[in-house]
mmCIF file of N, CA and C in Angstrom:
data_model
loop_
_atom_site.group_PDB
_atom_site.id
_atom_site.type_symbol
_atom_site.label_atom_id
_atom_site.label_comp_id
_atom_site.label_asym_id
_atom_site.label_seq_id
_atom_site.Cartn_x
_atom_site.Cartn_y
_atom_site.Cartn_z
ATOM 1 N N UNK A 1 66.266 113.983 117.884
ATOM 2 C CA UNK A 1 66.711 114.270 119.167
ATOM 3 C C UNK A 1 67.531 114.930 119.296
ATOM 4 N N UNK A 2 66.867 115.868 120.516
ATOM 5 C CA UNK A 2 67.625 116.963 120.899
ATOM 6 C C UNK A 2 68.356 116.559 122.422
ATOM 7 N N UNK A 3 69.614 116.990 122.503
ATOM 8 C CA UNK A 3 70.785 116.623 123.452
ATOM 9 C C UNK A 3 70.539 117.292 124.872
ATOM 10 N N UNK A 4 69.632 118.824 124.430
ATOM 11 C CA UNK A 4 69.362 119.724 125.128
ATOM 12 C C UNK A 4 68.055 119.719 126.295
ATOM 13 N N UNK A 5 67.911 118.354 126.113
ATOM 14 C CA UNK A 5 66.671 118.037 126.429
ATOM 15 C C UNK A 5 67.455 116.832 128.091
ATOM 16 N N UNK A 6 68.098 116.697 127.789
ATOM 17 C CA UNK A 6 68.854 115.906 129.032
ATOM 18 C C UNK A 6 69.527 117.057 129.988
ATOM 19 N N UNK A 7 69.596 116.952 131.160
ATOM 20 C CA UNK A 7 70.341 117.706 132.434
ATOM 21 C C UNK A 7 71.486 117.361 131.637
ATOM 22 N N UNK A 8 72.793 118.418 132.436
ATOM 23 C CA UNK A 8 73.825 118.003 132.638
ATOM 24 C C UNK A 8 74.655 116.966 133.348
ATOM 25 N N UNK A 9 74.001 116.946 134.107
ATOM 26 C CA UNK A 9 74.617 115.653 134.977
ATOM 27 C C UNK A 9 74.003 114.263 134.852
ATOM 28 N N UNK A 10 72.362 113.910 133.997
ATOM 29 C CA UNK A 10 72.239 113.053 133.644
ATOM 30 C C UNK A 10 73.263 112.248 132.703
ATOM 31 N N UNK A 11 74.175 113.196 131.813
ATOM 32 C CA UNK A 11 75.091 113.274 130.910
ATOM 33 C C UNK A 11 76.231 112.678 131.189
ATOM 34 N N UNK A 12 76.054 113.467 132.788
ATOM 35 C CA UNK A 12 77.789 113.162 133.428
ATOM 36 C C UNK A 12 77.935 111.675 133.149
ATOM 37 N N UNK A 13 76.888 111.464 133.909
ATOM 38 C CA UNK A 13 76.781 110.379 134.898
ATOM 39 C C UNK A 13 77.290 108.799 134.092
ATOM 40 N N UNK A 14 75.989 109.290 132.797
ATOM 41 C CA UNK A 14 75.679 108.456 131.417
ATOM 42 C C UNK A 14 77.209 107.995 131.139
ATOM 43 N N UNK A 15 78.217 109.435 131.009
ATOM 44 C CA UNK A 15 79.737 109.398 130.199
ATOM 45 C C UNK A 15 80.248 108.588 130.985
ATOM 46 N N UNK A 16 79.986 108.581 132.532
ATOM 47 C CA UNK A 16 80.895 108.338 133.844
ATOM 48 C C UNK A 16 80.772 106.485 133.756
ATOM 49 N N UNK A 17 79.355 106.377 133.561
ATOM 50 C CA UNK A 17 79.088 105.008 133.318
ATOM 51 C C UNK A 17 80.044 104.187 132.705
ATOM 52 N N UNK A 18 79.313 105.006 131.296
ATOM 53 C CA UNK A 18 80.440 104.139 130.162
ATOM 54 C C UNK A 18 81.635 104.147 130.099
ATOM 55 N N UNK A 19 82.244 104.630 130.262
ATOM 56 C CA UNK A 19 83.741 105.184 130.524
ATOM 57 C C UNK A 19 83.574 103.513 131.295
ATOM 58 N N UNK A 20 83.799 103.997 132.671
ATOM 59 C CA UNK A 20 83.728 102.390 133.613
ATOM 60 C C UNK A 20 83.819 100.704 133.208
ATOM 61 N N UNK A 21 83.063 101.406 132.182
ATOM 62 C CA UNK A 21 82.380 100.046 131.643
ATOM 63 C C UNK A 21 83.184 100.025 130.362
ATOM 64 N N UNK A 22 83.449 100.504 129.702
ATOM 65 C CA UNK A 22 84.563 100.410 128.687
ATOM 66 C C UNK A 22 85.641 99.957 129.140
ATOM 67 N N UNK A 23 86.350 100.256 130.360
ATOM 68 C CA UNK A 23 87.497 100.380 131.313
ATOM 69 C C UNK A 23 87.544 99.106 132.000
ATOM 70 N N UNK A 24 86.340 98.432 132.549
ATOM 71 C CA UNK A 24 86.112 96.950 132.943
ATOM 72 C C UNK A 24 86.091 96.362 132.076
ATOM 73 N N UNK A 25 85.642 96.431 130.562
ATOM 74 C CA UNK A 25 85.447 95.062 129.491
ATOM 75 C C UNK A 25 87.110 95.288 129.700
ATOM 76 N N UNK A 26 87.837 96.099 128.591
ATOM 77 C CA UNK A 26 89.325 96.298 128.677
ATOM 78 C C UNK A 26 89.427 95.388 129.201
ATOM 79 N N UNK A 27 89.923 95.510 130.882
ATOM 80 C CA UNK A 27 90.751 95.505 131.542
ATOM 81 C C UNK A 27 90.212 93.992 131.785
ATOM 82 N N UNK A 28 89.578 93.491 131.317
ATOM 83 C CA UNK A 28 88.706 92.303 131.716
ATOM 84 C C UNK A 28 89.040 90.946 130.650
ATOM 85 N N UNK A 29 88.748 92.054 129.260
ATOM 86 C CA UNK A 29 89.674 91.039 128.441
ATOM 87 C C UNK A 29 91.473 90.793 128.151
ATOM 88 N N UNK A 30 91.738 92.115 128.868
ATOM 89 C CA UNK A 30 93.153 91.633 128.535
ATOM 90 C C UNK A 30 93.416 90.434 129.586
ATOM 91 N N UNK A 31 93.215 90.759 130.389
ATOM 92 C CA UNK A 31 93.301 89.659 131.692
ATOM 93 C C UNK A 31 92.993 88.548 131.851
ATOM 94 N N UNK A 32 92.135 88.204 131.061
ATOM 95 C CA UNK A 32 91.503 86.931 130.654
ATOM 96 C C UNK A 32 92.110 86.598 129.182
ATOM 97 N N UNK A 33 92.659 87.464 128.261
ATOM 98 C CA UNK A 33 94.045 87.222 126.791
ATOM 99 C C UNK A 33 95.180 86.682 127.214
ATOM 100 N N UNK A 34 95.661 87.749 128.235
ATOM 101 C CA UNK A 34 97.089 87.616 129.040
ATOM 102 C C UNK A 34 97.067 86.239 129.326
ATOM 103 N N UNK A 35 96.380 86.148 130.244
ATOM 104 C CA UNK A 35 96.047 84.559 131.328
ATOM 105 C C UNK A 35 96.339 83.367 130.439
ATOM 106 N N UNK A 36 95.417 83.760 129.121
ATOM 107 C CA UNK A 36 95.128 82.177 128.298
ATOM 108 C C UNK A 36 96.435 82.268 127.790
ATOM 109 N N UNK A 37 97.158 83.523 127.117
ATOM 110 C CA UNK A 37 98.444 83.263 126.003
ATOM 111 C C UNK A 37 99.289 82.656 127.157
ATOM 112 N N UNK A 38 99.548 83.378 128.564
ATOM 113 C CA UNK A 38 101.043 82.881 129.607
ATOM 114 C C UNK A 38 100.528 81.947 129.398
ATOM 115 N N UNK A 39 99.330 81.233 130.262
ATOM 116 C CA UNK A 39 99.254 79.758 130.684
ATOM 117 C C UNK A 39 99.389 78.598 129.118
ATOM 118 N N UNK A 40 98.943 79.037 128.265
ATOM 119 C CA UNK A 40 98.923 78.113 126.740
ATOM 120 C C UNK A 40 100.495 78.010 126.206
ATOM 121 N N UNK A 41 101.098 79.467 126.283
ATOM 122 C CA UNK A 41 102.539 79.670 126.268
ATOM 123 C C UNK A 41 103.461 78.671 127.368
ATOM 124 N N UNK A 42 103.607 78.881 128.550
ATOM 125 C CA UNK A 42 103.782 78.189 129.353
ATOM 126 C C UNK A 42 103.661 76.351 128.960
ATOM 127 N N UNK A 43 102.409 76.459 129.393
ATOM 128 C CA UNK A 43 102.458 74.032 129.477
ATOM 129 C C UNK A 43 103.128 73.892 128.110
ATOM 130 N N UNK A 44 102.441 74.513 127.220
ATOM 131 C CA UNK A 44 103.158 74.270 125.422
ATOM 132 C C UNK A 44 104.553 74.156 125.656
ATOM 133 N N UNK A 45 105.316 74.900 126.311
ATOM 134 C CA UNK A 45 106.316 74.715 126.381
ATOM 135 C C UNK A 45 107.225 73.823 126.841
ATOM 136 N N UNK A 46 106.397 73.611 128.137
ATOM 137 C CA UNK A 46 106.813 72.521 129.056
ATOM 138 C C UNK A 46 106.842 70.866 128.204
ATOM 139 N N UNK A 47 105.426 70.721 127.878
ATOM 140 C CA UNK A 47 104.827 70.211 126.969
ATOM 141 C C UNK A 47 105.695 69.358 125.986
ATOM 142 N N UNK A 48 105.982 70.438 125.134
ATOM 143 C CA UNK A 48 106.970 70.260 124.151
ATOM 144 C C UNK A 48 108.719 69.945 125.045
ATOM 145 N N UNK A 49 109.002 70.843 125.857
ATOM 146 C CA UNK A 49 110.421 69.817 126.456
ATOM 147 C C UNK A 49 110.397 69.015 126.815
ATOM 148 N N UNK A 50 109.368 68.252 127.693
ATOM 149 C CA UNK A 50 109.607 67.143 128.077
ATOM 150 C C UNK A 50 109.434 65.903 126.780
ATOM 151 N N UNK A 51 108.338 66.266 126.125
ATOM 152 C CA UNK A 51 109.044 65.469 124.412
ATOM 153 C C UNK A 51 110.055 65.142 124.258
ATOM 154 N N UNK A 52 110.691 66.119 123.579
ATOM 155 C CA UNK A 52 112.239 66.297 123.761
ATOM 156 C C UNK A 52 113.054 65.673 124.294
ATOM 157 N N UNK A 53 112.803 65.781 125.511
ATOM 158 C CA UNK A 53 113.720 65.461 126.479
ATOM 159 C C UNK A 53 113.569 63.868 126.274
ATOM 160 N N UNK A 54 112.352 63.635 126.452
ATOM 161 C CA UNK A 54 111.796 62.223 126.442
ATOM 162 C C UNK A 54 112.885 61.345 125.216
ATOM 163 N N UNK A 55 112.002 62.075 123.876
ATOM 164 C CA UNK A 55 113.005 61.643 122.806
ATOM 165 C C UNK A 55 113.996 61.236 122.762
ATOM 166 N N UNK A 56 115.109 62.411 123.266
ATOM 167 C CA UNK A 56 116.693 62.055 123.349
ATOM 168 C C UNK A 56 116.757 61.437 124.128
ATOM 169 N N UNK A 57 115.975 60.745 125.433
ATOM 170 C CA UNK A 57 116.707 59.807 126.545
ATOM 171 C C UNK A 57 115.977 58.308 125.943
ATOM 172 N N UNK A 58 115.227 58.015 125.212
ATOM 173 C CA UNK A 58 114.850 57.280 124.665
ATOM 174 C C UNK A 58 115.975 56.908 123.422
ATOM 175 N N UNK A 59 116.166 57.384 122.566
ATOM 176 C CA UNK A 59 117.180 57.502 121.686
ATOM 177 C C UNK A 59 118.277 57.307 122.133
#
């Protein structure tokens, strides 16, 4: 497969679209991962705190 068969603007557009797709996927993955991690951590800590306080109060 010869690279010179393609025009320079076709290669440029392809590279730009590929870069935008990679950036978009990375942004979505990071936002989803950080969102799940932060929400899970906060809710887990809150639940643990409530359970600990409840046990301390009952004891």
